[in-house]
Coordinates of C-alpha atoms in Angstrom, one line a residue:
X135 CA 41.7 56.4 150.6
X136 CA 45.6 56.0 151.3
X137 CA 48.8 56.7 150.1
X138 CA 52.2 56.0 150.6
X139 CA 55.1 57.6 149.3
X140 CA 58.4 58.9 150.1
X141 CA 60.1 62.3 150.9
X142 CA 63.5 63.3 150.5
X143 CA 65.7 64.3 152.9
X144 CA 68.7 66.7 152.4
X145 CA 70.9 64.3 152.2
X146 CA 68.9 62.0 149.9
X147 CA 67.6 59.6 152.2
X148 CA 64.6 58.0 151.6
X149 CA 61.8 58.8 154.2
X150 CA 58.7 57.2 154.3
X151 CA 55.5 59.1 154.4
X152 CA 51.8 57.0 154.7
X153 CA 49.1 59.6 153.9
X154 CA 45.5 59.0 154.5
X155 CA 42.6 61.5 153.2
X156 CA 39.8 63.1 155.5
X157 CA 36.3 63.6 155.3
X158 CA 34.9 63.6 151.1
X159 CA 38.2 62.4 150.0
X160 CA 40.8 65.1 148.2
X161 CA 41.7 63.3 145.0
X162 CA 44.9 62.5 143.7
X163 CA 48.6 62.7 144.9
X164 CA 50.3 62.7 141.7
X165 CA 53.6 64.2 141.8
X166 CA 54.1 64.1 145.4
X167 CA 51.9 67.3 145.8
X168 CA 48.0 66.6 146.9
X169 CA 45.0 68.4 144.9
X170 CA 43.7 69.5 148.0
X171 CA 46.8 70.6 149.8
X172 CA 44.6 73.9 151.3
X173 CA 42.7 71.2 153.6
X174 CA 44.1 70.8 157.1
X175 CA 46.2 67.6 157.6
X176 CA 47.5 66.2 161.3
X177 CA 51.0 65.1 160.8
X178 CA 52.6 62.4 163.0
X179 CA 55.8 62.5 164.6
X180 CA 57.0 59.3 166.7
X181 CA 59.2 59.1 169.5
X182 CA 62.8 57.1 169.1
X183 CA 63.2 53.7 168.1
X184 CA 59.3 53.7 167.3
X185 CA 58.0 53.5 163.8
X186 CA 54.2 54.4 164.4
X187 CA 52.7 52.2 167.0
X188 CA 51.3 54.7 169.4
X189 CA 49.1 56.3 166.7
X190 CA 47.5 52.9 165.7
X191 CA 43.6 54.4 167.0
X192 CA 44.5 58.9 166.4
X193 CA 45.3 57.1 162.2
X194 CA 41.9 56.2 162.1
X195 CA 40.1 58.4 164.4
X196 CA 41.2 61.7 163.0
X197 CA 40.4 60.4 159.4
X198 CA 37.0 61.7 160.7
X199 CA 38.2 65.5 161.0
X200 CA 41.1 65.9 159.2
X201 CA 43.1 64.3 156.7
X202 CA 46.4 62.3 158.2
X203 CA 50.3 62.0 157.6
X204 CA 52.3 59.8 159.1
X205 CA 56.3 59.3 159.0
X206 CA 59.5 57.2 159.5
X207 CA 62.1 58.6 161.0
X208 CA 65.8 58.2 159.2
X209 CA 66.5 54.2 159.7
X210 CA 63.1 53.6 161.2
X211 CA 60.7 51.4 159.7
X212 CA 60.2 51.7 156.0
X213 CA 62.2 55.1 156.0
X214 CA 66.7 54.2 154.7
X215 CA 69.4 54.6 156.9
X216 CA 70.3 57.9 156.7
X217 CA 72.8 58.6 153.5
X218 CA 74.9 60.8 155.9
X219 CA 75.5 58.2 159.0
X220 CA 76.6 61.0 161.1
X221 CA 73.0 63.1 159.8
X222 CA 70.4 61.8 163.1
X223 CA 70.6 64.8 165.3
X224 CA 67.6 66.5 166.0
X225 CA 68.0 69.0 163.2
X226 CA 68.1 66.5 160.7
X227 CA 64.7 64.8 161.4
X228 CA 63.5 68.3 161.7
X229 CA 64.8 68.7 157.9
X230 CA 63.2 65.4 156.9
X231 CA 59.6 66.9 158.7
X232 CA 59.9 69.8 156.0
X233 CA 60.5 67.5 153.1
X234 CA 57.6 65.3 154.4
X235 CA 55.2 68.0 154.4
X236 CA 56.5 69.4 151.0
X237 CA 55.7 65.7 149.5
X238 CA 52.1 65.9 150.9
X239 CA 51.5 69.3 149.4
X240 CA 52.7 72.0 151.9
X241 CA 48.9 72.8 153.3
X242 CA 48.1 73.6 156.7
X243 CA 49.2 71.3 158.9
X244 CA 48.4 70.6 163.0
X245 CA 51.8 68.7 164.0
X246 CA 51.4 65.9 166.2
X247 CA 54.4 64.6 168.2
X248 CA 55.0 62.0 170.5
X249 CA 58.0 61.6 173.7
X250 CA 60.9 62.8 170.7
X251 CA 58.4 64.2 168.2
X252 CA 57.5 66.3 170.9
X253 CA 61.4 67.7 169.9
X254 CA 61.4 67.3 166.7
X255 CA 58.2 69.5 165.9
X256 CA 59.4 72.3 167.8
X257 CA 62.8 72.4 166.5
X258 CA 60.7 72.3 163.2
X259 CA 59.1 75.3 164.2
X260 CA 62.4 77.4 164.2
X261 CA 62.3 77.9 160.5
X262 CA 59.0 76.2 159.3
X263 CA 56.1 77.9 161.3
X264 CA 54.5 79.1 157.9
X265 CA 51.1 77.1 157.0
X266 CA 51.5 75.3 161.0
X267 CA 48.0 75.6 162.8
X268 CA 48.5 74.2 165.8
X269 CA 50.5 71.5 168.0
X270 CA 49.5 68.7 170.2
X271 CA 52.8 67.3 172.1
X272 CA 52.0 64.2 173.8
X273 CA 54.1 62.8 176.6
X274 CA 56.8 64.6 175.6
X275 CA 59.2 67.8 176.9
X276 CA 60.5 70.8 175.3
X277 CA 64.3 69.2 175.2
X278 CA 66.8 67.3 177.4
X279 CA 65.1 64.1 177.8
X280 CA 68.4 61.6 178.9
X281 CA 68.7 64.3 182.1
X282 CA 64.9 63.8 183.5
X283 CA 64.9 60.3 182.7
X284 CA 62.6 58.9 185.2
X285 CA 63.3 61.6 187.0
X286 CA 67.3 61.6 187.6
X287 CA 70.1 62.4 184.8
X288 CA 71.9 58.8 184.9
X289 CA 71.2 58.2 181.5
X290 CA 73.1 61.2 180.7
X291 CA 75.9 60.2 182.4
X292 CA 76.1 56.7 181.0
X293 CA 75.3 57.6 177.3
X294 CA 79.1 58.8 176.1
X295 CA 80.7 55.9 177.7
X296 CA 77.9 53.2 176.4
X297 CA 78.1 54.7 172.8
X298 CA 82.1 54.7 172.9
X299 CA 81.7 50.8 173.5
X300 CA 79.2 50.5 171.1
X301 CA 80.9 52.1 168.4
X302 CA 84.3 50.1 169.8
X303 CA 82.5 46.7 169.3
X304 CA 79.5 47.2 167.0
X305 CA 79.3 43.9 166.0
X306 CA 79.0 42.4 169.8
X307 CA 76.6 45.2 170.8
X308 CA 74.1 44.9 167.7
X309 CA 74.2 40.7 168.3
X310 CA 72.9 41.5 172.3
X311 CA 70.4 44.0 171.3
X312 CA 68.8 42.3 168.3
X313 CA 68.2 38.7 170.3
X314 CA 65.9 40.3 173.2
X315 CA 62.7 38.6 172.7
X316 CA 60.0 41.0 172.1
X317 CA 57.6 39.4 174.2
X318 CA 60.0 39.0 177.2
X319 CA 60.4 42.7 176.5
X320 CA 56.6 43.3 176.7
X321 CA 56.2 41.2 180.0
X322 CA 59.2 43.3 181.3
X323 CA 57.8 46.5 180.7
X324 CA 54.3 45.2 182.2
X325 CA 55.3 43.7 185.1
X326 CA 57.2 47.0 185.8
X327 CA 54.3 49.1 185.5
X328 CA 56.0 51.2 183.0
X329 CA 52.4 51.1 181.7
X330 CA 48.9 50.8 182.7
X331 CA 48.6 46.9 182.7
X332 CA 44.8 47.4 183.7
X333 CA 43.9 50.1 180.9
X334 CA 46.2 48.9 178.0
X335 CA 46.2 45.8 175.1
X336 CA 49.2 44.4 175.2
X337 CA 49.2 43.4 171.4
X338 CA 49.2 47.0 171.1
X339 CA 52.8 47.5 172.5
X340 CA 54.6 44.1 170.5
X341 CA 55.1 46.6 167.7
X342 CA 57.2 48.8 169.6
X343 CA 59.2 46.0 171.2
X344 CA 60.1 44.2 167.9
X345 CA 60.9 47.3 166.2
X346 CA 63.0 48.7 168.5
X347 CA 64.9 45.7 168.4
X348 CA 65.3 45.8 164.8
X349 CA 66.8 49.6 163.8
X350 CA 70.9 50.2 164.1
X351 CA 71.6 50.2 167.8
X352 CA 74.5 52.4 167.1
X353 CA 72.1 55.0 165.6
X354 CA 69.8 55.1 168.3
X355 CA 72.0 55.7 170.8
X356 CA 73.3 58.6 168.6
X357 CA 70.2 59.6 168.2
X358 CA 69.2 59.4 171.8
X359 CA 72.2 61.6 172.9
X360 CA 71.3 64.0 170.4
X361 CA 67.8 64.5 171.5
X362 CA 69.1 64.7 175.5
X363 CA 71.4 67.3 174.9
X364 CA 69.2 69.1 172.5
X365 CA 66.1 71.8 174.1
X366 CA 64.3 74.3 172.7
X367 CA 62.9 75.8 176.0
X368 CA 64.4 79.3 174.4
X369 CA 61.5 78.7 171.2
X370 CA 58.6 78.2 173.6
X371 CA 57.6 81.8 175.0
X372 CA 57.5 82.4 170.9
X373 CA 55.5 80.1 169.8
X374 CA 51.9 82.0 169.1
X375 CA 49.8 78.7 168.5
X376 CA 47.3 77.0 170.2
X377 CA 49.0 73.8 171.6
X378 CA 46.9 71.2 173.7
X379 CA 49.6 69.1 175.8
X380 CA 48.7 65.3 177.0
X381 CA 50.6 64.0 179.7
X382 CA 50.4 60.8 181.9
X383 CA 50.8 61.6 185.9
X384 CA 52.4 58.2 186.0
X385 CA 54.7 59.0 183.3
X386 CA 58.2 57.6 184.4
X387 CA 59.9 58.3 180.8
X388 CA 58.7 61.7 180.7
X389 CA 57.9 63.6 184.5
X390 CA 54.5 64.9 184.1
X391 CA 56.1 68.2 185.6
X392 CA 58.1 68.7 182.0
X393 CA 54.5 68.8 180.2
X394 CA 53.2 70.9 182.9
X395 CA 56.2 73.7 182.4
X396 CA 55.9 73.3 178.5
X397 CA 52.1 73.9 178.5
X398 CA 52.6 77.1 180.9
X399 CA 55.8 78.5 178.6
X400 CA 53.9 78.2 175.4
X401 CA 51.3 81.4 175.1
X402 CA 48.6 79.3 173.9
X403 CA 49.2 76.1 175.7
X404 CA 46.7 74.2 177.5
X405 CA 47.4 71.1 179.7
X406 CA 45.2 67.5 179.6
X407 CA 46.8 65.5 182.9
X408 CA 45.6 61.7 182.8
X409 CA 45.5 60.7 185.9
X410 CA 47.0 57.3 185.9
X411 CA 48.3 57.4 182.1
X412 CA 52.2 56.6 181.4
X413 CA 54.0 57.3 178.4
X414 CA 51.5 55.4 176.1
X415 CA 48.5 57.8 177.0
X416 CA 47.3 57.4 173.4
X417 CA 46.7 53.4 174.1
X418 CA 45.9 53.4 177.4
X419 CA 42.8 55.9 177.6
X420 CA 41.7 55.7 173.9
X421 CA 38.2 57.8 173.4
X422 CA 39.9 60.2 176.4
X423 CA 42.3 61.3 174.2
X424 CA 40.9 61.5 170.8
X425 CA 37.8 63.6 172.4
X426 CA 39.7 65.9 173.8
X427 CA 41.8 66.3 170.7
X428 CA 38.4 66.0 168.7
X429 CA 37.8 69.2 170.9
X430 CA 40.7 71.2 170.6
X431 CA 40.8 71.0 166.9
X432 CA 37.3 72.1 166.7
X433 CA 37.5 75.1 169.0
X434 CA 41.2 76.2 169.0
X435 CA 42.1 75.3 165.6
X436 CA 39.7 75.6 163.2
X437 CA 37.4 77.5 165.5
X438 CA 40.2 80.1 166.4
X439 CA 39.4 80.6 169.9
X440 CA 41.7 81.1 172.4
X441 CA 41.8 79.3 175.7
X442 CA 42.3 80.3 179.0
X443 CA 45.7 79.5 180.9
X444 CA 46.5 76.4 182.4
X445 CA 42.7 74.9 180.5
X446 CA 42.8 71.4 181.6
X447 CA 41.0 68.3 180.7
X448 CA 37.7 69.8 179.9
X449 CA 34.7 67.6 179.0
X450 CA 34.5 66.6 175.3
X451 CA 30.9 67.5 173.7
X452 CA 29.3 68.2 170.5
X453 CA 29.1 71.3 168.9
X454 CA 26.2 73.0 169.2
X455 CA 23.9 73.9 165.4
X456 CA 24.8 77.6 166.5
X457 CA 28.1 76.6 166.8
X458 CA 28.7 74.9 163.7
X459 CA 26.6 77.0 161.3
X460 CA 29.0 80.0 162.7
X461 CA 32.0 77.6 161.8
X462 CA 30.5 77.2 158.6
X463 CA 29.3 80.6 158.0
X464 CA 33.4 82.1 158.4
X465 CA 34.4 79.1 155.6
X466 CA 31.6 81.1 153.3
X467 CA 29.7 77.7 153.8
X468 CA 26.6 78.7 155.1
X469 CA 24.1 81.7 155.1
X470 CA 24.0 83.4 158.5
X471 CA 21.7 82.7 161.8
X472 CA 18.4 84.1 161.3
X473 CA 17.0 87.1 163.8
X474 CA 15.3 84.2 165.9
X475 CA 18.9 82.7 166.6
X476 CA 17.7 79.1 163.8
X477 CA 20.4 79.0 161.3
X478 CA 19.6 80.1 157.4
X479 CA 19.1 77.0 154.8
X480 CA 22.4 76.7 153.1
X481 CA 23.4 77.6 149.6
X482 CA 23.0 75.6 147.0
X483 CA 25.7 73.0 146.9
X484 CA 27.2 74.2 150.2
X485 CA 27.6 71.7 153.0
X486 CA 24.7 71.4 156.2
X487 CA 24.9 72.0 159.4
X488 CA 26.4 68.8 161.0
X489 CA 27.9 67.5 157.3
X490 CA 32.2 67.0 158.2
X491 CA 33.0 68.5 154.9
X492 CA 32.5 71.6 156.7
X493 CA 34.3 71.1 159.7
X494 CA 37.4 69.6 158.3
X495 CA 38.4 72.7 155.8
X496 CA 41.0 74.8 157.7
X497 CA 39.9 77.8 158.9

């Protein structure tokens, strides 16, 4: 079952929040605040000028595990223009994320981000880590992102002197932007290779073309400059968490090399290169992704252990009965294995073995 709602950020804009429950369902959001806030929830954090497109198969897929928030940022899709014009830095959709998970119920959360959300959750993390389980950064970097840029700073250099003209003649600029043609936009980006023509739908990217072509130009270049000059490389050495990082090797927005010194700085960060994936990983190799992040969830997350440095793509597989009855047995779900290794029948009204209720609890 799903909800929609919206948070409110410090300055009063209106941010919207879809919100979508997990295994057995957790009742009612009445009030802003859920009735099973203590169950584990995977927020979603976009990139820039997107409004939820790359999550279109993770919404569904982790409905099977976990239950699942999704956002807007501040003048992205269903979310206002931000009350305080000059309010889009980094910090400020940092802000909104706490007021998003506040309006959800303020459980335990796994914080997903994507290129910018990448940013955004881990300038979150500066004063929010409380009730934060884990992180998955996808195709994204720790800061900086206008000065690696397909690999030069150029962008950098041409931001302050594109936004002064912007700003000079907003009128001109947002009547250029807003008449590109989506689907010239799509064939562009194809015909490019700035994705993987072969391994991708291109339905799945018309989203992100017509949306982008539809929030304040103005803003997002504001909003762009914000997030390249922006870094939180300093937070990374203290963030004790398991984080599972995704990266494309043909990633032209985002070097791979930015995931790959991310994953290394964070103590319990562990690195899934696609070889062949660009900065739509998520679209492009579908079942790859969600198994692995099926996996991580299971065994770094809720299962608590700790990977070794620099774990990489590792085969996704089921757990084994041994392994889930012990998962079940630290939720007080289960009765412990028997001397012969079988697992105990379970208590009365307590979940089997191999029944997700007991797998999506956080541990």
């Amino acid at each position: 079952m799903g909800r929609e709602l919206f948070a409110a950020g410090k300055d009063g804009t209106r941010i919207y929040v879809r919100y979508r429950e997990g295994p057995g369902g957790i009742g009612s959001l009445a009030g802003g605040v859920g009735a099973g806030s203590e169950r584990l929830t995977a927020v979603l954090c976009d990139g820039i000028a997107c409004d939820g497109f790359i999550w279109k198969y993770l919404w569904d897929d982790l409905a099977r595990t976990v239950n699942v928030a999704h956002w807007n940022y501040r003048g992205h899709g269903r979310s206002s223009l931000p009350a305080d014009p000059k309010a889009v830095e980094l910090r400020d959709h940092a802000s909104d994320l706490a007021a998003v998970r506040a309006a959800i119920g303020d459980g335990p959360v796994v914080l997903f981000g994507h290129s910018m959300g990448c940013q955004v959750i881990l300038e979150h993390l500066r004063t929010h880590r409380e009730g934060v389980r884990g992180l998955v950064l996808i195709c994204g970097s720790s800061g900086r992102i206008t000065h690696h840029f397909k690999g030069t700073d150029v962008l950098a250099q041409l931001l302050p002197r594109l936004i002064e003209q912007v700003d000079a003649y907003p009128h001109i600029a947002r009547a250029i932007w807003s008449r590109v043609p989506a689907p010239m936009a799509l064939r562009i980006a194809l015909l490019a290779r700035e994705v993987d023509a072969s391994a991708i739908t291109p339905a799945d990217l018309l989203p992100y073309m017509r949306h982008m072509v539809d929030i304040d130009f103005s803003m997002f270049l504001h909003m762009l400059r914000s997030a390249g000059e922006h870094s939180t490389l300093d937070l990374l050495p203290q963030i004790e968490l398991p984080a599972l990082v995704i990266a494309g090797d043909r990633d032209s927005f985002t070097p791979p090399r930015l995931a790959e010194e991310m994953a290394a700085a964070l103590p319990r960060g562990e690195l899934m290169m696609v070889s062949g994936g660009t900065h739509v990983v998520p679209l492009e190799r579908k079942k790859m992704v969600i198994e692995r992040v099926e996996q991580f969830l299971l065994e770094r997350v809720i299962g608590g252990s700790a990977p070794g440095k620099g774990a990489g793509a590792s085969p996704s597989r089921e757990p084994t009965g041994e392994e889930l009855t012990h998962l079940l047995a630290e939720e007080g779900s289960a009765q412990p294995p028997a001397e012969d290794g079988s697992a105990q029948p379970p208590a009365d009204g307590a979940p089997a073995p191999g029944d997700p209720r007991g797998l999506s609890k956080d541990g």
